[in-house]
PDB file of C-alpha atoms in Angstrom:
ATOM      1  CA  MET A  29    -159.752 -59.506 -96.275  1.00  0.00           C
ATOM      2  CA  LEU A  30    -157.520 -57.278 -94.155  1.00  0.00           C
ATOM      3  CA  ASN A  31    -157.824 -53.605 -94.944  1.00  0.00           C
ATOM      4  CA  ARG A  32    -155.034 -52.008 -96.912  1.00  0.00           C
ATOM      5  CA  ASP A  33    -154.058 -48.437 -96.155  1.00  0.00           C
ATOM      6  CA  LYS A  34    -154.260 -46.677 -99.495  1.00  0.00           C
ATOM      7  CA  SER A  35    -153.885 -43.204 -98.004  1.00  0.00           C
ATOM      8  CA  GLY A  36    -150.159 -43.394 -97.202  1.00  0.00           C
ATOM      9  CA  PRO A  37    -147.416 -41.459 -98.989  1.00  0.00           C
ATOM     10  CA  LYS A  38    -146.456 -42.480-102.514  1.00  0.00           C
ATOM     11  CA  ARG A  39    -142.979 -43.038-103.886  1.00  0.00           C
ATOM     12  CA  ASN A  40    -142.510 -39.409-104.912  1.00  0.00           C
ATOM     13  CA  SER A  41    -142.729 -38.405-101.236  1.00  0.00           C
ATOM     14  CA  ALA A  42    -140.500 -41.235-100.030  1.00  0.00           C
ATOM     15  CA  LYS A  43    -137.591 -40.462 -97.774  1.00  0.00           C
ATOM     16  CA  VAL A  44    -134.184 -41.788 -98.771  1.00  0.00           C
ATOM     17  CA  VAL A  45    -132.418 -43.790 -96.066  1.00  0.00           C
ATOM     18  CA  ASN A  46    -128.975 -42.347 -95.355  1.00  0.00           C
ATOM     19  CA  GLU A  47    -125.913 -43.584 -93.507  1.00  0.00           C
ATOM     20  CA  SER A  48    -126.892 -41.862 -90.259  1.00  0.00           C
ATOM     21  CA  GLN A  49    -130.053 -43.995 -90.146  1.00  0.00           C
ATOM     22  CA  VAL A  50    -128.148 -47.296 -90.301  1.00  0.00           C
ATOM     23  CA  ASN A  51    -127.874 -48.653 -86.768  1.00  0.00           C
ATOM     24  CA  ASP A  52    -125.138 -50.745 -85.190  1.00  0.00           C
ATOM     25  CA  VAL A  53    -125.559 -54.508 -85.636  1.00  0.00           C
ATOM     26  CA  SER A  54    -125.504 -55.002 -81.862  1.00  0.00           C
ATOM     27  CA  SER A  55    -128.530 -52.773 -81.261  1.00  0.00           C
ATOM     28  CA  ASN A  56    -131.515 -54.537 -79.693  1.00  0.00           C
ATOM     29  CA  SER A  57    -133.765 -52.791 -82.209  1.00  0.00           C
ATOM     30  CA  ILE A  58    -132.064 -54.447 -85.212  1.00  0.00           C
ATOM     31  CA  ALA A  59    -133.340 -57.776 -86.564  1.00  0.00           C
ATOM     32  CA  LEU A  60    -131.045 -57.945 -89.604  1.00  0.00           C
ATOM     33  CA  ALA A  61    -127.814 -56.258 -90.675  1.00  0.00           C
ATOM     34  CA  VAL A  62    -126.108 -56.843 -94.011  1.00  0.00           C
ATOM     35  CA  LYS A  63    -122.511 -55.602 -94.166  1.00  0.00           C
ATOM     36  CA  ASN A  64    -120.320 -55.302 -97.305  1.00  0.00           C
ATOM     37  CA  LEU A  65    -122.012 -58.337 -98.847  1.00  0.00           C
ATOM     38  CA  SER A  66    -120.737 -59.560-102.217  1.00  0.00           C
ATOM     39  CA  LYS A  67    -121.339 -62.699-104.265  1.00  0.00           C
ATOM     40  CA  ILE A  68    -119.232 -63.639-107.303  1.00  0.00           C
ATOM     41  CA  TYR A  69    -119.854 -66.753-109.400  1.00  0.00           C
ATOM     42  CA  ASP A  70    -117.396 -68.433-111.741  1.00  0.00           C
ATOM     43  CA  SER A  71    -118.741 -69.251-115.192  1.00  0.00           C
ATOM     44  CA  VAL A  72    -117.343 -70.346-118.557  1.00  0.00           C
ATOM     45  CA  ALA A  73    -117.549 -66.702-119.628  1.00  0.00           C
ATOM     46  CA  GLY A  74    -115.607 -65.532-116.579  1.00  0.00           C
ATOM     47  CA  LYS A  75    -116.572 -64.139-113.201  1.00  0.00           C
ATOM     48  CA  VAL A  76    -120.163 -62.970-112.713  1.00  0.00           C
ATOM     49  CA  VAL A  77    -120.785 -60.384-109.990  1.00  0.00           C
ATOM     50  CA  ALA A  78    -124.255 -61.110-108.600  1.00  0.00           C
ATOM     51  CA  LEU A  79    -123.990 -58.808-105.563  1.00  0.00           C
ATOM     52  CA  GLN A  80    -121.460 -56.103-104.813  1.00  0.00           C
ATOM     53  CA  ASP A  81    -120.945 -54.309-101.486  1.00  0.00           C
ATOM     54  CA  ILE A  82    -124.509 -54.502-100.159  1.00  0.00           C
ATOM     55  CA  ASN A  83    -125.146 -52.675 -96.874  1.00  0.00           C
ATOM     56  CA  PHE A  84    -128.418 -52.163 -94.995  1.00  0.00           C
ATOM     57  CA  THR A  85    -130.165 -52.906 -91.715  1.00  0.00           C
ATOM     58  CA  VAL A  86    -133.753 -53.848 -90.909  1.00  0.00           C
ATOM     59  CA  LYS A  87    -135.400 -52.927 -87.637  1.00  0.00           C
ATOM     60  CA  LYS A  88    -137.475 -55.384 -85.635  1.00  0.00           C
ATOM     61  CA  GLY A  89    -141.084 -55.270 -86.818  1.00  0.00           C
ATOM     62  CA  GLU A  90    -140.207 -53.518 -90.092  1.00  0.00           C
ATOM     63  CA  PHE A  91    -141.769 -54.633 -93.395  1.00  0.00           C
ATOM     64  CA  VAL A  92    -139.189 -54.172 -96.164  1.00  0.00           C
ATOM     65  CA  SER A  93    -139.591 -54.928 -99.865  1.00  0.00           C
ATOM     66  CA  ILE A  94    -136.689 -55.711-102.188  1.00  0.00           C
ATOM     67  CA  VAL A  95    -137.419 -54.777-105.796  1.00  0.00           C
ATOM     68  CA  GLY A  96    -135.545 -54.703-109.073  1.00  0.00           C
ATOM     69  CA  PRO A  97    -135.523 -56.082-112.614  1.00  0.00           C
ATOM     70  CA  SER A  98    -134.894 -59.747-113.409  1.00  0.00           C
ATOM     71  CA  GLY A  99    -131.244 -60.632-112.913  1.00  0.00           C
ATOM     72  CA  SER A 100    -130.630 -57.686-110.580  1.00  0.00           C
ATOM     73  CA  GLY A 101    -129.580 -59.881-107.652  1.00  0.00           C
ATOM     74  CA  LYS A 102    -132.793 -59.925-105.580  1.00  0.00           C
ATOM     75  CA  SER A 103    -133.028 -63.694-105.247  1.00  0.00           C
ATOM     76  CA  THR A 104    -129.298 -64.020-104.612  1.00  0.00           C
ATOM     77  CA  LEU A 105    -129.606 -61.474-101.803  1.00  0.00           C
ATOM     78  CA  LEU A 106    -132.557 -63.321-100.292  1.00  0.00           C
ATOM     79  CA  ASN A 107    -130.574 -66.586-100.420  1.00  0.00           C
ATOM     80  CA  MET A 108    -127.715 -64.906 -98.546  1.00  0.00           C
ATOM     81  CA  ILE A 109    -130.037 -63.475 -95.890  1.00  0.00           C
ATOM     82  CA  GLY A 110    -131.706 -66.849 -95.510  1.00  0.00           C
ATOM     83  CA  ALA A 111    -128.365 -68.642 -95.179  1.00  0.00           C
ATOM     84  CA  LEU A 112    -129.205 -70.841 -98.171  1.00  0.00           C
ATOM     85  CA  ASP A 113    -125.948 -69.811 -99.851  1.00  0.00           C
ATOM     86  CA  ARG A 114    -122.692 -68.345 -98.571  1.00  0.00           C
ATOM     87  CA  PRO A 115    -121.445 -64.961 -99.771  1.00  0.00           C
ATOM     88  CA  THR A 116    -118.048 -64.473-101.367  1.00  0.00           C
ATOM     89  CA  SER A 117    -117.381 -61.783 -98.776  1.00  0.00           C
ATOM     90  CA  GLY A 118    -119.253 -59.756 -96.176  1.00  0.00           C
ATOM     91  CA  GLN A 119    -121.460 -60.549 -93.205  1.00  0.00           C
ATOM     92  CA  VAL A 120    -125.128 -61.139 -92.424  1.00  0.00           C
ATOM     93  CA  TYR A 121    -126.188 -60.592 -88.807  1.00  0.00           C
ATOM     94  CA  ILE A 122    -129.502 -61.884 -87.470  1.00  0.00           C
ATOM     95  CA  ASN A 123    -130.290 -60.754 -83.932  1.00  0.00           C
ATOM     96  CA  GLY A 124    -126.635 -59.759 -83.662  1.00  0.00           C
ATOM     97  CA  ILE A 125    -125.322 -63.191 -84.727  1.00  0.00           C
ATOM     98  CA  ASP A 126    -122.814 -63.293 -87.584  1.00  0.00           C
ATOM     99  CA  ILE A 127    -124.440 -66.291 -89.239  1.00  0.00           C
ATOM    100  CA  PHE A 128    -121.629 -67.133 -91.665  1.00  0.00           C
ATOM    101  CA  SER A 129    -119.116 -67.363 -88.827  1.00  0.00           C
ATOM    102  CA  LEU A 130    -120.971 -70.520 -87.729  1.00  0.00           C
ATOM    103  CA  LYS A 131    -120.359 -74.117 -88.764  1.00  0.00           C
ATOM    104  CA  ASP A 132    -122.678 -75.605 -91.394  1.00  0.00           C
ATOM    105  CA  SER A 133    -124.579 -77.626 -88.774  1.00  0.00           C
ATOM    106  CA  GLU A 134    -125.005 -74.509 -86.635  1.00  0.00           C
ATOM    107  CA  ILE A 135    -126.216 -72.540 -89.651  1.00  0.00           C
ATOM    108  CA  ALA A 136    -128.866 -75.208 -90.345  1.00  0.00           C
ATOM    109  CA  THR A 137    -130.101 -74.988 -86.744  1.00  0.00           C
ATOM    110  CA  MET A 138    -130.072 -71.195 -86.817  1.00  0.00           C
ATOM    111  CA  ARG A 139    -131.941 -71.138 -90.138  1.00  0.00           C
ATOM    112  CA  ASN A 140    -134.693 -73.376 -88.769  1.00  0.00           C
ATOM    113  CA  ASN A 141    -135.048 -71.395 -85.537  1.00  0.00           C
ATOM    114  CA  LEU A 142    -134.502 -67.785 -86.612  1.00  0.00           C
ATOM    115  CA  ILE A 143    -135.754 -67.599 -90.212  1.00  0.00           C
ATOM    116  CA  GLY A 144    -139.199 -68.279 -91.642  1.00  0.00           C
ATOM    117  CA  PHE A 145    -139.552 -68.821 -95.400  1.00  0.00           C
ATOM    118  CA  ILE A 146    -142.545 -68.123 -97.659  1.00  0.00           C
ATOM    119  CA  PHE A 147    -142.099 -69.156-101.289  1.00  0.00           C
ATOM    120  CA  GLN A 148    -143.970 -68.211-104.464  1.00  0.00           C
ATOM    121  CA  SER A 149    -144.647 -71.900-105.202  1.00  0.00           C
ATOM    122  CA  PHE A 150    -145.646 -72.593-101.553  1.00  0.00           C
ATOM    123  CA  ASN A 151    -143.196 -75.558-101.248  1.00  0.00           C
ATOM    124  CA  LEU A 152    -145.675 -77.613 -99.233  1.00  0.00           C
ATOM    125  CA  ILE A 153    -145.580 -81.405 -98.891  1.00  0.00           C
ATOM    126  CA  ASN A 154    -148.726 -82.599-100.648  1.00  0.00           C
ATOM    127  CA  ARG A 155    -148.595 -86.178 -99.409  1.00  0.00           C
ATOM    128  CA  THR A 156    -149.227 -85.123 -95.807  1.00  0.00           C
ATOM    129  CA  THR A 157    -151.686 -82.893 -93.953  1.00  0.00           C
ATOM    130  CA  VAL A 158    -151.753 -79.140 -93.469  1.00  0.00           C
ATOM    131  CA  LEU A 159    -151.096 -79.597 -89.743  1.00  0.00           C
ATOM    132  CA  LYS A 160    -147.992 -81.705 -90.365  1.00  0.00           C
ATOM    133  CA  ASN A 161    -146.712 -79.182 -92.911  1.00  0.00           C
ATOM    134  CA  VAL A 162    -147.080 -76.312 -90.467  1.00  0.00           C
ATOM    135  CA  LYS A 163    -145.523 -78.057 -87.485  1.00  0.00           C
ATOM    136  CA  LEU A 164    -142.542 -79.498 -89.421  1.00  0.00           C
ATOM    137  CA  PRO A 165    -140.033 -76.763 -88.423  1.00  0.00           C
ATOM    138  CA  SER A 166    -140.999 -77.257 -84.762  1.00  0.00           C
ATOM    139  CA  VAL A 167    -140.522 -81.005 -85.007  1.00  0.00           C
ATOM    140  CA  ILE A 168    -137.091 -80.476 -86.592  1.00  0.00           C
ATOM    141  CA  SER A 169    -136.147 -78.151 -83.742  1.00  0.00           C
ATOM    142  CA  GLY A 170    -136.932 -80.896 -81.208  1.00  0.00           C
ATOM    143  CA  MET A 171    -140.215 -79.601 -79.863  1.00  0.00           C
ATOM    144  CA  SER A 172    -142.557 -82.180 -78.356  1.00  0.00           C
ATOM    145  CA  THR A 173    -145.404 -83.427 -80.556  1.00  0.00           C
ATOM    146  CA  SER A 174    -148.079 -82.028 -78.254  1.00  0.00           C
ATOM    147  CA  GLU A 175    -146.509 -78.574 -78.114  1.00  0.00           C
ATOM    148  CA  ALA A 176    -145.853 -78.542 -81.878  1.00  0.00           C
ATOM    149  CA  ASN A 177    -149.494 -79.501 -82.552  1.00  0.00           C
ATOM    150  CA  MET A 178    -150.772 -76.848 -80.169  1.00  0.00           C
ATOM    151  CA  ARG A 179    -148.592 -74.112 -81.645  1.00  0.00           C
ATOM    152  CA  ALA A 180    -149.438 -75.061 -85.246  1.00  0.00           C
ATOM    153  CA  MET A 181    -153.183 -75.148 -84.558  1.00  0.00           C
ATOM    154  CA  LYS A 182    -153.049 -71.780 -82.813  1.00  0.00           C
ATOM    155  CA  ILE A 183    -151.433 -70.180 -85.867  1.00  0.00           C
ATOM    156  CA  LEU A 184    -153.810 -71.918 -88.300  1.00  0.00           C
ATOM    157  CA  GLU A 185    -156.717 -70.591 -86.260  1.00  0.00           C
ATOM    158  CA  ALA A 186    -155.290 -67.055 -86.302  1.00  0.00           C
ATOM    159  CA  LEU A 187    -154.975 -67.272 -90.107  1.00  0.00           C
ATOM    160  CA  GLY A 188    -158.532 -68.563 -90.499  1.00  0.00           C
ATOM    161  CA  ILE A 189    -157.745 -72.045 -91.812  1.00  0.00           C
ATOM    162  CA  ALA A 190    -157.869 -74.247 -88.706  1.00  0.00           C
ATOM    163  CA  ASP A 191    -160.677 -76.219 -90.382  1.00  0.00           C
ATOM    164  CA  LYS A 192    -158.188 -77.289 -93.096  1.00  0.00           C
ATOM    165  CA  ALA A 193    -155.742 -78.906 -90.642  1.00  0.00           C
ATOM    166  CA  THR A 194    -156.513 -82.507 -91.648  1.00  0.00           C
ATOM    167  CA  GLN A 195    -156.669 -81.830 -95.381  1.00  0.00           C
ATOM    168  CA  LYS A 196    -153.777 -82.122 -97.810  1.00  0.00           C
ATOM    169  CA  PRO A 197    -152.446 -78.896 -99.379  1.00  0.00           C
ATOM    170  CA  VAL A 198    -153.143 -80.111-102.919  1.00  0.00           C
ATOM    171  CA  ASN A 199    -156.877 -79.960-102.147  1.00  0.00           C
ATOM    172  CA  LEU A 200    -156.758 -76.290-101.106  1.00  0.00           C
ATOM    173  CA  SER A 201    -156.994 -73.107-103.146  1.00  0.00           C
ATOM    174  CA  GLY A 202    -153.856 -71.115-103.936  1.00  0.00           C
ATOM    175  CA  GLY A 203    -154.684 -68.538-101.291  1.00  0.00           C
ATOM    176  CA  GLN A 204    -155.279 -71.216 -98.667  1.00  0.00           C
ATOM    177  CA  GLN A 205    -151.994 -72.924 -99.562  1.00  0.00           C
ATOM    178  CA  GLN A 206    -150.132 -69.643 -99.152  1.00  0.00           C
ATOM    179  CA  ARG A 207    -151.757 -69.181 -95.728  1.00  0.00           C
ATOM    180  CA  VAL A 208    -150.462 -72.632 -94.807  1.00  0.00           C
ATOM    181  CA  ALA A 209    -146.994 -71.549 -95.967  1.00  0.00           C
ATOM    182  CA  ILE A 210    -147.260 -68.386 -93.868  1.00  0.00           C
ATOM    183  CA  ALA A 211    -148.316 -70.443 -90.840  1.00  0.00           C
ATOM    184  CA  ARG A 212    -145.323 -72.742 -91.336  1.00  0.00           C
ATOM    185  CA  SER A 213    -142.983 -69.741 -91.539  1.00  0.00           C
ATOM    186  CA  LEU A 214    -144.249 -68.470 -88.170  1.00  0.00           C
ATOM    187  CA  VAL A 215    -144.399 -71.669 -86.132  1.00  0.00           C
ATOM    188  CA  ASN A 216    -140.901 -71.329 -84.634  1.00  0.00           C
ATOM    189  CA  ASN A 217    -141.395 -67.627 -83.866  1.00  0.00           C
ATOM    190  CA  PRO A 218    -138.521 -66.579 -86.173  1.00  0.00           C
ATOM    191  CA  ALA A 219    -136.539 -63.363 -85.927  1.00  0.00           C
ATOM    192  CA  ILE A 220    -137.299 -62.593 -89.591  1.00  0.00           C
ATOM    193  CA  VAL A 221    -139.687 -63.878 -92.260  1.00  0.00           C
ATOM    194  CA  LEU A 222    -138.407 -63.986 -95.850  1.00  0.00           C
ATOM    195  CA  ALA A 223    -141.088 -63.901 -98.536  1.00  0.00           C
ATOM    196  CA  ASP A 224    -140.020 -64.618-102.130  1.00  0.00           C
ATOM    197  CA  GLU A 225    -142.740 -63.300-104.487  1.00  0.00           C
ATOM    198  CA  PRO A 226    -145.455 -64.518-102.067  1.00  0.00           C
ATOM    199  CA  THR A 227    -148.297 -63.260-104.302  1.00  0.00           C
ATOM    200  CA  GLY A 228    -146.728 -64.260-107.632  1.00  0.00           C
ATOM    201  CA  ASN A 229    -148.843 -67.391-108.187  1.00  0.00           C
ATOM    202  CA  LEU A 230    -152.096 -65.865-106.945  1.00  0.00           C
ATOM    203  CA  ASP A 231    -154.874 -63.913-108.641  1.00  0.00           C
ATOM    204  CA  THR A 232    -155.095 -60.193-107.843  1.00  0.00           C
ATOM    205  CA  LYS A 233    -157.764 -60.433-105.126  1.00  0.00           C
ATOM    206  CA  THR A 234    -156.131 -63.385-103.348  1.00  0.00           C
ATOM    207  CA  GLY A 235    -152.717 -61.749-103.680  1.00  0.00           C
ATOM    208  CA  GLU A 236    -154.025 -58.599-101.992  1.00  0.00           C
ATOM    209  CA  ASP A 237    -155.460 -60.713 -99.175  1.00  0.00           C
ATOM    210  CA  VAL A 238    -152.113 -62.445 -98.621  1.00  0.00           C
ATOM    211  CA  PHE A 239    -150.235 -59.131 -98.725  1.00  0.00           C
ATOM    212  CA  ASP A 240    -152.652 -57.604 -96.215  1.00  0.00           C
ATOM    213  CA  MET A 241    -152.014 -60.561 -93.941  1.00  0.00           C
ATOM    214  CA  LEU A 242    -148.254 -59.979 -94.116  1.00  0.00           C
ATOM    215  CA  LYS A 243    -148.752 -56.286 -93.428  1.00  0.00           C
ATOM    216  CA  THR A 244    -150.848 -57.063 -90.371  1.00  0.00           C
ATOM    217  CA  LEU A 245    -148.254 -59.547 -89.111  1.00  0.00           C
ATOM    218  CA  SER A 246    -145.673 -56.769 -89.297  1.00  0.00           C
ATOM    219  CA  HIS A 247    -147.644 -53.814 -87.976  1.00  0.00           C
ATOM    220  CA  LYS A 248    -149.893 -55.492 -85.411  1.00  0.00           C
ATOM    221  CA  PHE A 249    -147.791 -58.452 -84.317  1.00  0.00           C
ATOM    222  CA  LYS A 250    -144.357 -56.819 -84.871  1.00  0.00           C
ATOM    223  CA  ARG A 251    -143.001 -59.505 -87.204  1.00  0.00           C
ATOM    224  CA  THR A 252    -139.963 -58.528 -89.253  1.00  0.00           C
ATOM    225  CA  ILE A 253    -140.690 -59.250 -92.917  1.00  0.00           C
ATOM    226  CA  ILE A 254    -138.449 -58.962 -95.978  1.00  0.00           C
ATOM    227  CA  MET A 255    -140.302 -59.485 -99.245  1.00  0.00           C
ATOM    228  CA  VAL A 256    -138.977 -59.791-102.787  1.00  0.00           C
ATOM    229  CA  THR A 257    -141.559 -58.580-105.290  1.00  0.00           C
ATOM    230  CA  HIS A 258    -141.906 -57.342-108.864  1.00  0.00           C
ATOM    231  CA  ASN A 259    -145.129 -55.516-107.969  1.00  0.00           C
ATOM    232  CA  PRO A 260    -144.475 -51.759-107.549  1.00  0.00           C
ATOM    233  CA  GLU A 261    -147.847 -51.168-105.877  1.00  0.00           C
ATOM    234  CA  LEU A 262    -147.068 -53.739-103.200  1.00  0.00           C
ATOM    235  CA  SER A 263    -143.529 -52.423-102.681  1.00  0.00           C
ATOM    236  CA  GLU A 264    -144.850 -48.899-102.144  1.00  0.00           C
ATOM    237  CA  SER A 265    -147.234 -50.263 -99.502  1.00  0.00           C
ATOM    238  CA  THR A 266    -144.405 -51.668 -97.354  1.00  0.00           C
ATOM    239  CA  ASP A 267    -142.572 -49.595 -94.741  1.00  0.00           C
ATOM    240  CA  ARG A 268    -139.480 -49.378 -96.901  1.00  0.00           C
ATOM    241  CA  SER A 269    -138.308 -50.311-100.404  1.00  0.00           C
ATOM    242  CA  ILE A 270    -134.789 -51.318-101.424  1.00  0.00           C
ATOM    243  CA  LEU A 271    -134.161 -51.147-105.166  1.00  0.00           C
ATOM    244  CA  ILE A 272    -131.483 -53.537-106.457  1.00  0.00           C
ATOM    245  CA  ARG A 273    -129.950 -53.076-109.899  1.00  0.00           C
ATOM    246  CA  ASP A 274    -126.895 -54.848-111.322  1.00  0.00           C
ATOM    247  CA  GLY A 275    -126.052 -56.313-107.921  1.00  0.00           C
ATOM    248  CA  ARG A 276    -125.989 -52.977-106.096  1.00  0.00           C
ATOM    249  CA  ILE A 277    -128.452 -51.021-103.991  1.00  0.00           C
ATOM    250  CA  GLU A 278    -129.593 -48.189-106.226  1.00  0.00           C
ATOM    251  CA  GLN A 279    -132.130 -46.718-103.821  1.00  0.00           C
ATOM    252  CA  ASP A 280    -133.310 -47.326-100.240  1.00  0.00           C
ATOM    253  CA  VAL A 281    -136.408 -45.334 -99.354  1.00  0.00           C
ATOM    254  CA  ILE A 282    -138.945 -45.064 -96.555  1.00  0.00           C
ATOM    255  CA  ASN A 283    -142.450 -45.155 -98.045  1.00  0.00           C
TER     256      ASN A 283
END
């Protein structure tokens, strides 16, 4: 298990992020910038505002948690950042690229190359091996089989599960499956990793192990990670917490 730093400042000593701390989208230090983002759905009951005028930036190597009650807009925001759904208005910039100014085919390519996804339910393909699951994004991007195999095995080894490469995910523990999902999210060296409740289906001990792994990826290997979580203890252990309520940012604090 990776060691968690339990000595850091708690929420009551957190520093609120203000406008002067929000950098320009073109800065080389910025991995993600969300500008005036809104999402409105039509329903039989009328228009539903899921997100309204969301603005924030994330620095390269920063570990940010997005928290809030059910129905607050967390998952909708993550879908916008991950280019899984288009906003009603506003922009999302990844490495300075306005992703929604691209064509659908270009968005699909960008999503595969610049964004890594980690899901609560793992979303692994159980009929094939761990190695094939991990290397899939590389294969889609056109990488040669030999290079994709080499890169996938290197990441599996770093995560301590290289010995599971020929097994099928269904035969692994929950923690091992989530490590496979993390490996898959990293194989294309993405600009950002999006983690949607990555510890939600795990027991407390295994969940802490997975969280520690994400924290190490951010702090030691400078990966940019954005994590949706309901766990206040985990959110307070990230570099920064963004609280979403009723589709708006209620608080953005440095932990």
